[in-house]
Tab-separated table of C-alpha atoms in Angstrom:
chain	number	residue	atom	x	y	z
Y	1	UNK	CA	-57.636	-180.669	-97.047
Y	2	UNK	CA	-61.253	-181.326	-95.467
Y	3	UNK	CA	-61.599	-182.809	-92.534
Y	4	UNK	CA	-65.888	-182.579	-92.534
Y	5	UNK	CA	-65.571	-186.120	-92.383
Y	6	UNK	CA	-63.766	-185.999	-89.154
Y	7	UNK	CA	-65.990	-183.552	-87.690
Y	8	UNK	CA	-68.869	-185.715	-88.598
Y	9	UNK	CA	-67.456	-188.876	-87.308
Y	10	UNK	CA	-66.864	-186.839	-83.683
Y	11	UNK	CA	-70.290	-186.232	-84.049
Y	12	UNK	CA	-71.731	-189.782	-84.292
Y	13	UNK	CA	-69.537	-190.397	-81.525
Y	14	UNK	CA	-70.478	-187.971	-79.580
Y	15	UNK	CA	-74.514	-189.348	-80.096
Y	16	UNK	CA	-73.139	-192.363	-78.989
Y	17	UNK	CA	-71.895	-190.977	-75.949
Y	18	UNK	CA	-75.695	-189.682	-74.980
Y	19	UNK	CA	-77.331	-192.940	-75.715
Y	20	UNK	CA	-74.951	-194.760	-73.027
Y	21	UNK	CA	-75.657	-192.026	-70.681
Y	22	UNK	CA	-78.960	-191.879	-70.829
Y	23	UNK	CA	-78.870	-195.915	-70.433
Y	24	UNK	CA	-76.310	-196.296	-67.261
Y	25	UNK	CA	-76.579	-192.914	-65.506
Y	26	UNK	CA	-80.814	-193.471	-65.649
Y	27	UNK	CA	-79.837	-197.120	-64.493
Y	28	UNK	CA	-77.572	-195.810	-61.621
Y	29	UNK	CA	-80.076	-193.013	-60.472
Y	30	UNK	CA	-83.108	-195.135	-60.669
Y	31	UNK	CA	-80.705	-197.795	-58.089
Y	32	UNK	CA	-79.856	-195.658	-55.858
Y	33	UNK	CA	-83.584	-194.043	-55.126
Y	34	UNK	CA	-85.140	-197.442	-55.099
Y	35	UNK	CA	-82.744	-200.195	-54.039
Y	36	UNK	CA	-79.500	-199.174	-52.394
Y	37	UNK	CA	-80.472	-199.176	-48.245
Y	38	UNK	CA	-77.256	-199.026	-46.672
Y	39	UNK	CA	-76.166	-195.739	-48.268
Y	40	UNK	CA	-76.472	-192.041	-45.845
Y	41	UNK	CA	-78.985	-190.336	-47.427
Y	42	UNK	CA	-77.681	-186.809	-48.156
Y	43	UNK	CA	-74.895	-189.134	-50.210
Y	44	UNK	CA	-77.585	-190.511	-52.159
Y	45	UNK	CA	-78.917	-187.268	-53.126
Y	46	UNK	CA	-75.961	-186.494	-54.252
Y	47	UNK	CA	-74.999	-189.428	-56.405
Y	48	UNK	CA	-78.749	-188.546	-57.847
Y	49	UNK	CA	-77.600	-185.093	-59.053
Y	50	UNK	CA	-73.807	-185.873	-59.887
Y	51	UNK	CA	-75.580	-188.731	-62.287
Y	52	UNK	CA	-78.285	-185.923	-63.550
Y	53	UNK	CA	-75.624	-183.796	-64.151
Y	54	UNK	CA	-73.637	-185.505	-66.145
Y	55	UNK	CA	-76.698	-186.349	-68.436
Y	56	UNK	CA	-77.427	-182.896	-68.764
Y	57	UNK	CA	-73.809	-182.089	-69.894
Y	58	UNK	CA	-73.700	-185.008	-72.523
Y	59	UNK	CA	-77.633	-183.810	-74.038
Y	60	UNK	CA	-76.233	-180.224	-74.615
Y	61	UNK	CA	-73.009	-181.950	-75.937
Y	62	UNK	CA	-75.528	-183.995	-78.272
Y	63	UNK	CA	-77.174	-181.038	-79.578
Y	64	UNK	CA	-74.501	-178.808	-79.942
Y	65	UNK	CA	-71.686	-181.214	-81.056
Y	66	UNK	CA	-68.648	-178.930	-80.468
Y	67	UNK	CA	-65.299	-179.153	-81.874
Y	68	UNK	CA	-61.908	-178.090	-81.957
Y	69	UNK	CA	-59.101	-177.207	-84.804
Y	70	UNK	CA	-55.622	-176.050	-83.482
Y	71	UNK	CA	-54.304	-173.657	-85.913
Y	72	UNK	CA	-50.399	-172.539	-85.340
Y	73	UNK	CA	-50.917	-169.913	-82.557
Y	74	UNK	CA	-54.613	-170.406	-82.076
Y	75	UNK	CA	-57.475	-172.515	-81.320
Y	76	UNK	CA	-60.722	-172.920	-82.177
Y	77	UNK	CA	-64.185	-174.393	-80.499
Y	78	UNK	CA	-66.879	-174.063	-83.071
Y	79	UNK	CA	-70.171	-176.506	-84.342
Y	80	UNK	CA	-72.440	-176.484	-87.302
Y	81	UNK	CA	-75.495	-176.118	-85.996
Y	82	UNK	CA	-78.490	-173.710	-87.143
Y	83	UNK	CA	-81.181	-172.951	-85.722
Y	84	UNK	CA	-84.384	-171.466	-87.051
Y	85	UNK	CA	-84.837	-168.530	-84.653
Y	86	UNK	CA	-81.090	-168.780	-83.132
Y	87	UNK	CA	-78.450	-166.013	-84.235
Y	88	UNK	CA	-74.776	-167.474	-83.196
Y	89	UNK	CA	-74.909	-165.397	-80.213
Y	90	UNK	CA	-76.953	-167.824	-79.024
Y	91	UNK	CA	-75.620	-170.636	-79.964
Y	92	UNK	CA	-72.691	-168.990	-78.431
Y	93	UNK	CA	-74.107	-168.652	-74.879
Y	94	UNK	CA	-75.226	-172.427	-75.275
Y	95	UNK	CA	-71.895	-173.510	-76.097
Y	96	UNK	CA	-70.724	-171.229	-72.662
Y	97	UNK	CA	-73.101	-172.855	-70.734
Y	98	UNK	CA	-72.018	-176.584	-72.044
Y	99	UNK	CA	-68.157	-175.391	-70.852
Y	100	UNK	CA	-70.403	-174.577	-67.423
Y	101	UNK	CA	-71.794	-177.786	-66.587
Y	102	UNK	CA	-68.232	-179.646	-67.462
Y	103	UNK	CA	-66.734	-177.249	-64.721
Y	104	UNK	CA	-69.787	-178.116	-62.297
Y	105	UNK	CA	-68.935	-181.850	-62.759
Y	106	UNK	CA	-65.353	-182.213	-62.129
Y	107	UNK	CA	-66.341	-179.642	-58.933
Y	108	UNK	CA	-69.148	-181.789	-58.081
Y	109	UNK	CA	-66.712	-184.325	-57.920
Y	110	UNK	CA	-64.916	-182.471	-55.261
Y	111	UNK	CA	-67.938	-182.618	-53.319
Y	112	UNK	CA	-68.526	-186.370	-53.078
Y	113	UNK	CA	-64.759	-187.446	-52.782
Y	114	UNK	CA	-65.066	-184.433	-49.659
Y	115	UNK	CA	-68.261	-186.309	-47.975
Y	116	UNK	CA	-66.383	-189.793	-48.635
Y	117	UNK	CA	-63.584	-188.213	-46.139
Y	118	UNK	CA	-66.180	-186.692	-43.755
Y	119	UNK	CA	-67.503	-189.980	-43.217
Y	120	UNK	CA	-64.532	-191.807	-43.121
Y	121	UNK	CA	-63.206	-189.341	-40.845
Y	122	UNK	CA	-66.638	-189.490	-38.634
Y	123	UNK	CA	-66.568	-185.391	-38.914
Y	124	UNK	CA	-69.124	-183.360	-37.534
Y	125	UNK	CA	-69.886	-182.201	-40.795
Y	126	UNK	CA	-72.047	-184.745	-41.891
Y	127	UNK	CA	-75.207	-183.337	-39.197
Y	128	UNK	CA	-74.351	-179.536	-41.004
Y	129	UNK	CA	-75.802	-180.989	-44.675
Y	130	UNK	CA	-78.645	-182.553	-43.578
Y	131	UNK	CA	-82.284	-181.880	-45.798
Y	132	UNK	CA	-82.420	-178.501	-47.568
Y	133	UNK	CA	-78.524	-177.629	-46.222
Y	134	UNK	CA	-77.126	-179.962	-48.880
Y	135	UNK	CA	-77.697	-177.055	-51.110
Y	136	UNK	CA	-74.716	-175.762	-49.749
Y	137	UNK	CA	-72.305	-178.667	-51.247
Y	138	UNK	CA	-74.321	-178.455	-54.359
Y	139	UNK	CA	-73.415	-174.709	-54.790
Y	140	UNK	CA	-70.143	-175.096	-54.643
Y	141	UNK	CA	-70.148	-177.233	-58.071
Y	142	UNK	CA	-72.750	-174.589	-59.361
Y	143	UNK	CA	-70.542	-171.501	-58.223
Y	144	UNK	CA	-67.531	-172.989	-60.554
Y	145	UNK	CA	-69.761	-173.972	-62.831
Y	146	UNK	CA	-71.113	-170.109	-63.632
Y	147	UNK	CA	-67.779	-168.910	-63.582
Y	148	UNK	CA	-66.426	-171.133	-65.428
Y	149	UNK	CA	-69.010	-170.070	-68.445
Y	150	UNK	CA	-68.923	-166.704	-67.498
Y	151	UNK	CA	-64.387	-167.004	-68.436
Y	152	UNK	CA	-65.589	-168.506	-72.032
Y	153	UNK	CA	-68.101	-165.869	-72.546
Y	154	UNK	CA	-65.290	-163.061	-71.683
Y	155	UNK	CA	-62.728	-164.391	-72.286
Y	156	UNK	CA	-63.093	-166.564	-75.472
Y	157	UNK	CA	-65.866	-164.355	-77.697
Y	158	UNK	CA	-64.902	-164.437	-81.283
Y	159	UNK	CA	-63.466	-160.861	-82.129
Y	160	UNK	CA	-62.251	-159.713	-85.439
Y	161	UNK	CA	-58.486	-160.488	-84.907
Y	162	UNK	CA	-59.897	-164.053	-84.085
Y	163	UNK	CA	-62.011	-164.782	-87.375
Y	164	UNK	CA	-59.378	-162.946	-89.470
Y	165	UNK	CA	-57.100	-165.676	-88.169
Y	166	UNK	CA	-58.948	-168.490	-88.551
Y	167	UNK	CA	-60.924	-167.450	-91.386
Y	168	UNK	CA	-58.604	-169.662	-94.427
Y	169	UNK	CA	-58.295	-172.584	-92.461
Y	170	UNK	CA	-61.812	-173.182	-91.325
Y	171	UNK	CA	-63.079	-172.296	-95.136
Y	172	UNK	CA	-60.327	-175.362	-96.124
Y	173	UNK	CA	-60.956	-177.382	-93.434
Y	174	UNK	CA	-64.977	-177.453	-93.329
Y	175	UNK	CA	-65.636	-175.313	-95.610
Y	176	UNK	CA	-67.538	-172.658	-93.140
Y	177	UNK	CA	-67.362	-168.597	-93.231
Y	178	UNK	CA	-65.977	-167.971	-90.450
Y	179	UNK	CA	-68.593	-164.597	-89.761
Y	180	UNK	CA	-71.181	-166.966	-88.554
Y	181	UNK	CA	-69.305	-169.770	-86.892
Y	182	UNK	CA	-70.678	-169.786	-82.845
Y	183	UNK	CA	-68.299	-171.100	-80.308
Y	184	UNK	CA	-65.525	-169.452	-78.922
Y	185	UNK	CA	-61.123	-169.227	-79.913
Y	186	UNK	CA	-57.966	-168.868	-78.441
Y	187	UNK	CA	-55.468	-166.876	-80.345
Y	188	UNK	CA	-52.213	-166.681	-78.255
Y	189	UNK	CA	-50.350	-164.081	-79.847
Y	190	UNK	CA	-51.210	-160.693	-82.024
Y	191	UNK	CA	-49.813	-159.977	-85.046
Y	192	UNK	CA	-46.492	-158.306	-83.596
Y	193	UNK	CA	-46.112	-161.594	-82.017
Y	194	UNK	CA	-47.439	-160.361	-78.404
Y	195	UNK	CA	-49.219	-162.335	-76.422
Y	196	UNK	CA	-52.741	-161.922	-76.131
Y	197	UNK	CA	-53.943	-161.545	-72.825
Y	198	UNK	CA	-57.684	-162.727	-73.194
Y	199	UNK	CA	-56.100	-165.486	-74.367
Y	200	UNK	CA	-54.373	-166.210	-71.374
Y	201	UNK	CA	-57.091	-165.427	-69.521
Y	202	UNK	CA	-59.228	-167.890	-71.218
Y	203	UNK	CA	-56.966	-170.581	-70.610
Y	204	UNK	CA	-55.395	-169.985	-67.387
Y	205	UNK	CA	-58.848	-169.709	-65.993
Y	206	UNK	CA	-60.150	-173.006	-66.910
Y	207	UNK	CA	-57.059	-174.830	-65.561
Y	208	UNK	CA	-57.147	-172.759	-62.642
Y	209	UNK	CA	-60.466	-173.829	-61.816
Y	210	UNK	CA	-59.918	-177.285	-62.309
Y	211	UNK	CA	-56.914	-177.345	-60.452
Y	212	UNK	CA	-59.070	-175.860	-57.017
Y	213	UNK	CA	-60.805	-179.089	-57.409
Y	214	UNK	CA	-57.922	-181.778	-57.897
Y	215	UNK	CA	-55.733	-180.489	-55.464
Y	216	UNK	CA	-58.583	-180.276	-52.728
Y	217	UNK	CA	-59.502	-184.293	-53.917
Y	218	UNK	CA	-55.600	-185.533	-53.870
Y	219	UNK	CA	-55.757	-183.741	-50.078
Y	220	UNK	CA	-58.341	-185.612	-49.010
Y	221	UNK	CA	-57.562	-188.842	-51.135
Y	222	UNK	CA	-53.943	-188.968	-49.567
Y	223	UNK	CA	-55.333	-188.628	-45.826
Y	224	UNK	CA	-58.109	-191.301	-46.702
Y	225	UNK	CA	-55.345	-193.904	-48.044
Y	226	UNK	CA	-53.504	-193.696	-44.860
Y	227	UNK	CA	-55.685	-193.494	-42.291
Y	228	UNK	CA	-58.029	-195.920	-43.843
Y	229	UNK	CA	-57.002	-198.558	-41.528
Y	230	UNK	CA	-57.027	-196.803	-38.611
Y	231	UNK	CA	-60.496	-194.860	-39.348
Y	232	UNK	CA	-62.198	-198.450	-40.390
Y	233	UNK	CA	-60.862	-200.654	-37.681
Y	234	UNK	CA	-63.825	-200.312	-35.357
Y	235	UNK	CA	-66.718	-200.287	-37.356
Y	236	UNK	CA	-68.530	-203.569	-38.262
Y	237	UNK	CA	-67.382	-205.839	-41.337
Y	238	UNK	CA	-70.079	-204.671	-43.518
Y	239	UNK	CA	-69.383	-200.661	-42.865
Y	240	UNK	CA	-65.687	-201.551	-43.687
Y	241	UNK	CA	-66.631	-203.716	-46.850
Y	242	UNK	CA	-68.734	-200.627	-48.151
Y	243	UNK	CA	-66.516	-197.965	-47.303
Y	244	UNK	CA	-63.740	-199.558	-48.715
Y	245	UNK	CA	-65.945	-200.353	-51.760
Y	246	UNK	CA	-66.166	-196.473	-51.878
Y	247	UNK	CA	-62.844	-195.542	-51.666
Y	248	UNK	CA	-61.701	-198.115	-54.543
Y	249	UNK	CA	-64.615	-196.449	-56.733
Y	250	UNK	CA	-63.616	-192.966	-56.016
Y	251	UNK	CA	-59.937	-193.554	-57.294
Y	252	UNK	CA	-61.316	-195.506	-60.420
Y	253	UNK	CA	-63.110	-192.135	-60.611
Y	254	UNK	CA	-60.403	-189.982	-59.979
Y	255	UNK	CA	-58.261	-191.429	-62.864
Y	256	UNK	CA	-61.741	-191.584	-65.560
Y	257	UNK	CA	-61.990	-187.782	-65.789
Y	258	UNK	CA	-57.886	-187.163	-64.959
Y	259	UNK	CA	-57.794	-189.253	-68.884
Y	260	UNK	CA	-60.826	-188.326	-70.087
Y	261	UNK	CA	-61.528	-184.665	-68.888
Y	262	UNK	CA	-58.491	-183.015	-67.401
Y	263	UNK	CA	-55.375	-183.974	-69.727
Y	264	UNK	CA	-57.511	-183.273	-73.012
Y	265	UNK	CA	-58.683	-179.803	-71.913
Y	266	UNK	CA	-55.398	-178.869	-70.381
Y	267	UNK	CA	-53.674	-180.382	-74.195
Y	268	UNK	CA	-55.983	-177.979	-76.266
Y	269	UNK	CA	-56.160	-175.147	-73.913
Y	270	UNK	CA	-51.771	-174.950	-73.353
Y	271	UNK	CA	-50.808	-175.909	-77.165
Y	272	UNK	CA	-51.654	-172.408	-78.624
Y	273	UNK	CA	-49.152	-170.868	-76.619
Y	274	UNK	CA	-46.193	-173.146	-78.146
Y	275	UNK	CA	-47.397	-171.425	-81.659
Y	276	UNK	CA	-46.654	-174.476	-83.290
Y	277	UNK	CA	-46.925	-174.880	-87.243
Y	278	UNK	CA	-49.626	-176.873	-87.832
Y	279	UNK	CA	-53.372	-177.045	-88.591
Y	280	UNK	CA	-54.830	-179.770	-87.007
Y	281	UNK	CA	-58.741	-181.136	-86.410
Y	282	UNK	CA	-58.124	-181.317	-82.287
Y	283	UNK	CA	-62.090	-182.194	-81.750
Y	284	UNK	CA	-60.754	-185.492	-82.047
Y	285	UNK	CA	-58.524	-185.639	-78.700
Y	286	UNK	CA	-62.032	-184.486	-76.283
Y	287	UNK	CA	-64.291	-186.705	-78.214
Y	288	UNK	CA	-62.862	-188.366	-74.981
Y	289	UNK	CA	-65.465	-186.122	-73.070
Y	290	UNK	CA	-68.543	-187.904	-74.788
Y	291	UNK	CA	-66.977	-190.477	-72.824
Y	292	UNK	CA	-66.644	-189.876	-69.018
Y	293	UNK	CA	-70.297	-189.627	-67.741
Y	294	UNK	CA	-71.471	-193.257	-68.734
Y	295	UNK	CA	-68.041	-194.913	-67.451
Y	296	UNK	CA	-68.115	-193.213	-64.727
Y	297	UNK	CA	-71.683	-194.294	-63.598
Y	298	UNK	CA	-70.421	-197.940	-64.836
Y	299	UNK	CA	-67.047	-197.667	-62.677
Y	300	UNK	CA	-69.814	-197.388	-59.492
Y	301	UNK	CA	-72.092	-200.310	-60.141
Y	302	UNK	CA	-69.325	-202.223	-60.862
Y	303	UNK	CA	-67.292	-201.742	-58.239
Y	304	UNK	CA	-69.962	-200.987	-55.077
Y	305	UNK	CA	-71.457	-204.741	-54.430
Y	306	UNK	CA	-74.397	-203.365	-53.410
Y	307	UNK	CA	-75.286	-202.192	-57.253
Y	308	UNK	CA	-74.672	-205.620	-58.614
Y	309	UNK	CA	-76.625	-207.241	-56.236
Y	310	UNK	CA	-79.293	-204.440	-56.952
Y	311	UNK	CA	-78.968	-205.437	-60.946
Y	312	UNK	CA	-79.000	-209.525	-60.161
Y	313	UNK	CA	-82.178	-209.029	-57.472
Y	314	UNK	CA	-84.032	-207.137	-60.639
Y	315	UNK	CA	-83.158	-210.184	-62.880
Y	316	UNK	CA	-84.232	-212.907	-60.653
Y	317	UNK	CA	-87.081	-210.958	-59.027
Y	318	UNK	CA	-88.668	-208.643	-61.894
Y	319	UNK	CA	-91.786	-207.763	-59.902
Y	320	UNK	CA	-89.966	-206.488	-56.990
Y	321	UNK	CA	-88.895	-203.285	-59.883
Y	322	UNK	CA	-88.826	-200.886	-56.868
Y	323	UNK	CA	-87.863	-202.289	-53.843
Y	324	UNK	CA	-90.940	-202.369	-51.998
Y	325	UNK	CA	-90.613	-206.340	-51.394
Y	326	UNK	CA	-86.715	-206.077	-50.139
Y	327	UNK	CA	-86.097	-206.476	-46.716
Y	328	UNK	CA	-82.446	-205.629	-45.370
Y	329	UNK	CA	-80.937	-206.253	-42.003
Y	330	UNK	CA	-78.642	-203.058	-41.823
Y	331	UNK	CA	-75.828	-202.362	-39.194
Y	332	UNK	CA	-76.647	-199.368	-36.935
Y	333	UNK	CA	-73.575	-196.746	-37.502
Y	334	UNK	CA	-74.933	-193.462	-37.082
Y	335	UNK	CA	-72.330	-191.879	-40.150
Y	336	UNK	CA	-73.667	-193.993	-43.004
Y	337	UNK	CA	-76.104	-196.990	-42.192
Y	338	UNK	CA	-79.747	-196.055	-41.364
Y	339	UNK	CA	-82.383	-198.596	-40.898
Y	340	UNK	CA	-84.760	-199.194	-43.718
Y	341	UNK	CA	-87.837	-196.959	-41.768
Y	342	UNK	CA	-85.557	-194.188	-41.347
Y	343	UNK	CA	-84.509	-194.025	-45.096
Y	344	UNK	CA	-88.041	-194.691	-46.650
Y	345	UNK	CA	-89.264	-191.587	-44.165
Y	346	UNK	CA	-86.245	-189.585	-45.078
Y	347	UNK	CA	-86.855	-190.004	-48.772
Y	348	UNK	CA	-90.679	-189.054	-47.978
Y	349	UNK	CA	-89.810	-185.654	-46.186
């Protein structure tokens, strides 16, 4: 039975998926560089790149639309794209590289729910990441990121055994030779019924990596819900509003790519190994990846007042498009609040 018309329909969606992105996360980057005040600089910059980020992952997810079939014992991540110029290899190392970047954002993650504690927490930390040493937070999500496509590269090439075993079904199911499919497979067990251990690597790698980065943000997101009180109680009204603000957004956050990121991979990845007897189009279970970036920029201006009242000063005041005309009376806290001079000078340098 053919299931092209599922494929294509993951496909629209997946275009779909870019077009909000490229709407709410430019709409949420442009806010933060020209409009949000009250906001620690080195926590705007990295808003900026967690936004870019994410609208770098959905583009190569638009041009590549990958997709999944679950086949008994093994599992497949292929796309029908051709390229004038572009051998499958290629295409290959693109799809790698798209596995990459979804690493780097749920370990980017780690990174801003980590500077959300250090500022709760008033650490010393905050004075370490100042100007050019914010690099350092921003290679940690890169790091995981290139390993992360260097385990599907290694790990998940297409060999022989692979396209021998998935060569009938995709030919049924989309009606593709499975010698020049790109994209990459998990076949759990060899013919003798032994398990493969590329296969294992493959998958136990991935989780692995994601699992560094929600067990350091449930660390740091249990400490922050019960010392909130106690960190918060003498600040001023409006550094307790915002922080709080924060913290609501981050576990909004937390649960968007837990649904929409984690549980999907973790499905597709851990099902080969029950070498169940089915043939299945999975592609349609992470079509719930197309999804995270633009709700998760939406979960922040929704929930951070000082986005909406960004958005309904834009509407009521259309000249004022940048900010130049705003004039804020900001708290002095020396963790997150910065008067307006410092910020536009910091922004400058």
């Amino acid at each position: 039975m053919s299931s092209l018309h599922i494929y294509h329909m993951a496909s629209h969606f997946s275009t779909s998926g870019f077009v909000a992105t490229v709407f709410l996360n430019s709409t949420l980057i442009f806010l933060t560089i020209f409009h949000l005040r009250q906001i620690h600089k080195t926590y705007k910059t990295l808003i900026v790149i967690f936004a870019a980020l994410c609208l770098i992952f959905s583009f190569i997810e638009m041009l590549v639309h990958p997709f999944y079939h679950s086949y008994n014992g093994g599992l497949i991540n292929f796309n029908m794209v051709r390229w004038e110029g572009w051998s499958e290899d290629w295409i290959t190392v693109l799809v790698a590289s798209y596995s990459g970047v979804y690493v780097s954002i749920v370990s980017f993650f780690t990174v801003l729910f980590l500077f959300r504690y250090w500022t709760m927490m008033s650490s010393p930390r905050l004075e370490i990441f100042k100007g050019w040493r914010i690099l350092i937070l921003v290679s940690w999500s890169v790091i995981f990121g290139i390993i992360g496509g260097g385990v599907v590269l290694y790990f998940g090439w297409i060999d022989s055994y692979s396209r021998d075993y998935m060569r009938d079904v995709m030919l049924e199911h989309y009606d593709l030779d499975v010698n020049h499919v790109s994209g990459y497979t998990v076949i759990a067990y060899d013919q003798n019924g032994n398990l493969r251990w590329n296969a294992f690597g493959f998958s136990f790698g991935i989780i692995f990596l994601m699992e560094i980065q929600f067990a350091i943000v449930g660390y740091c997101g249990f400490h922050m819900h019960f010392k909130m009180n106690d960190m918060l109680k003498n600040v001023s009204e409006t550094h307790r509003r915002l922080q709080k603000q924060f913290f609501k957004s981050l576990v909004l956050q937390i649960t968007s790519p837990t649904l929409t990121f984690y549980i999907p991979a973790v499905a597709i990845l851990t099902v080969p190994f029950l070498n169940l007897e089915w043939s299945l189009p999975t592609g349609l279970i992470v079509c719930s990846f197309s999804i995270y970036p633009p709700i998760d920029s939406l979960i922040l201006m929704l929930i951070v007042s000082d986005y909406r009242k960004a958005i309904k000063g834009l509407f009521q005041h259309p000249s004022n498009m940048f900010g130049t005309k705003t004039t804020v009376t900001v708290p002095s806290h020396g963790v997150v609040f910065a008067t307006r001079a410092v910020i536009r000078n910091a922004w400058l340098t």
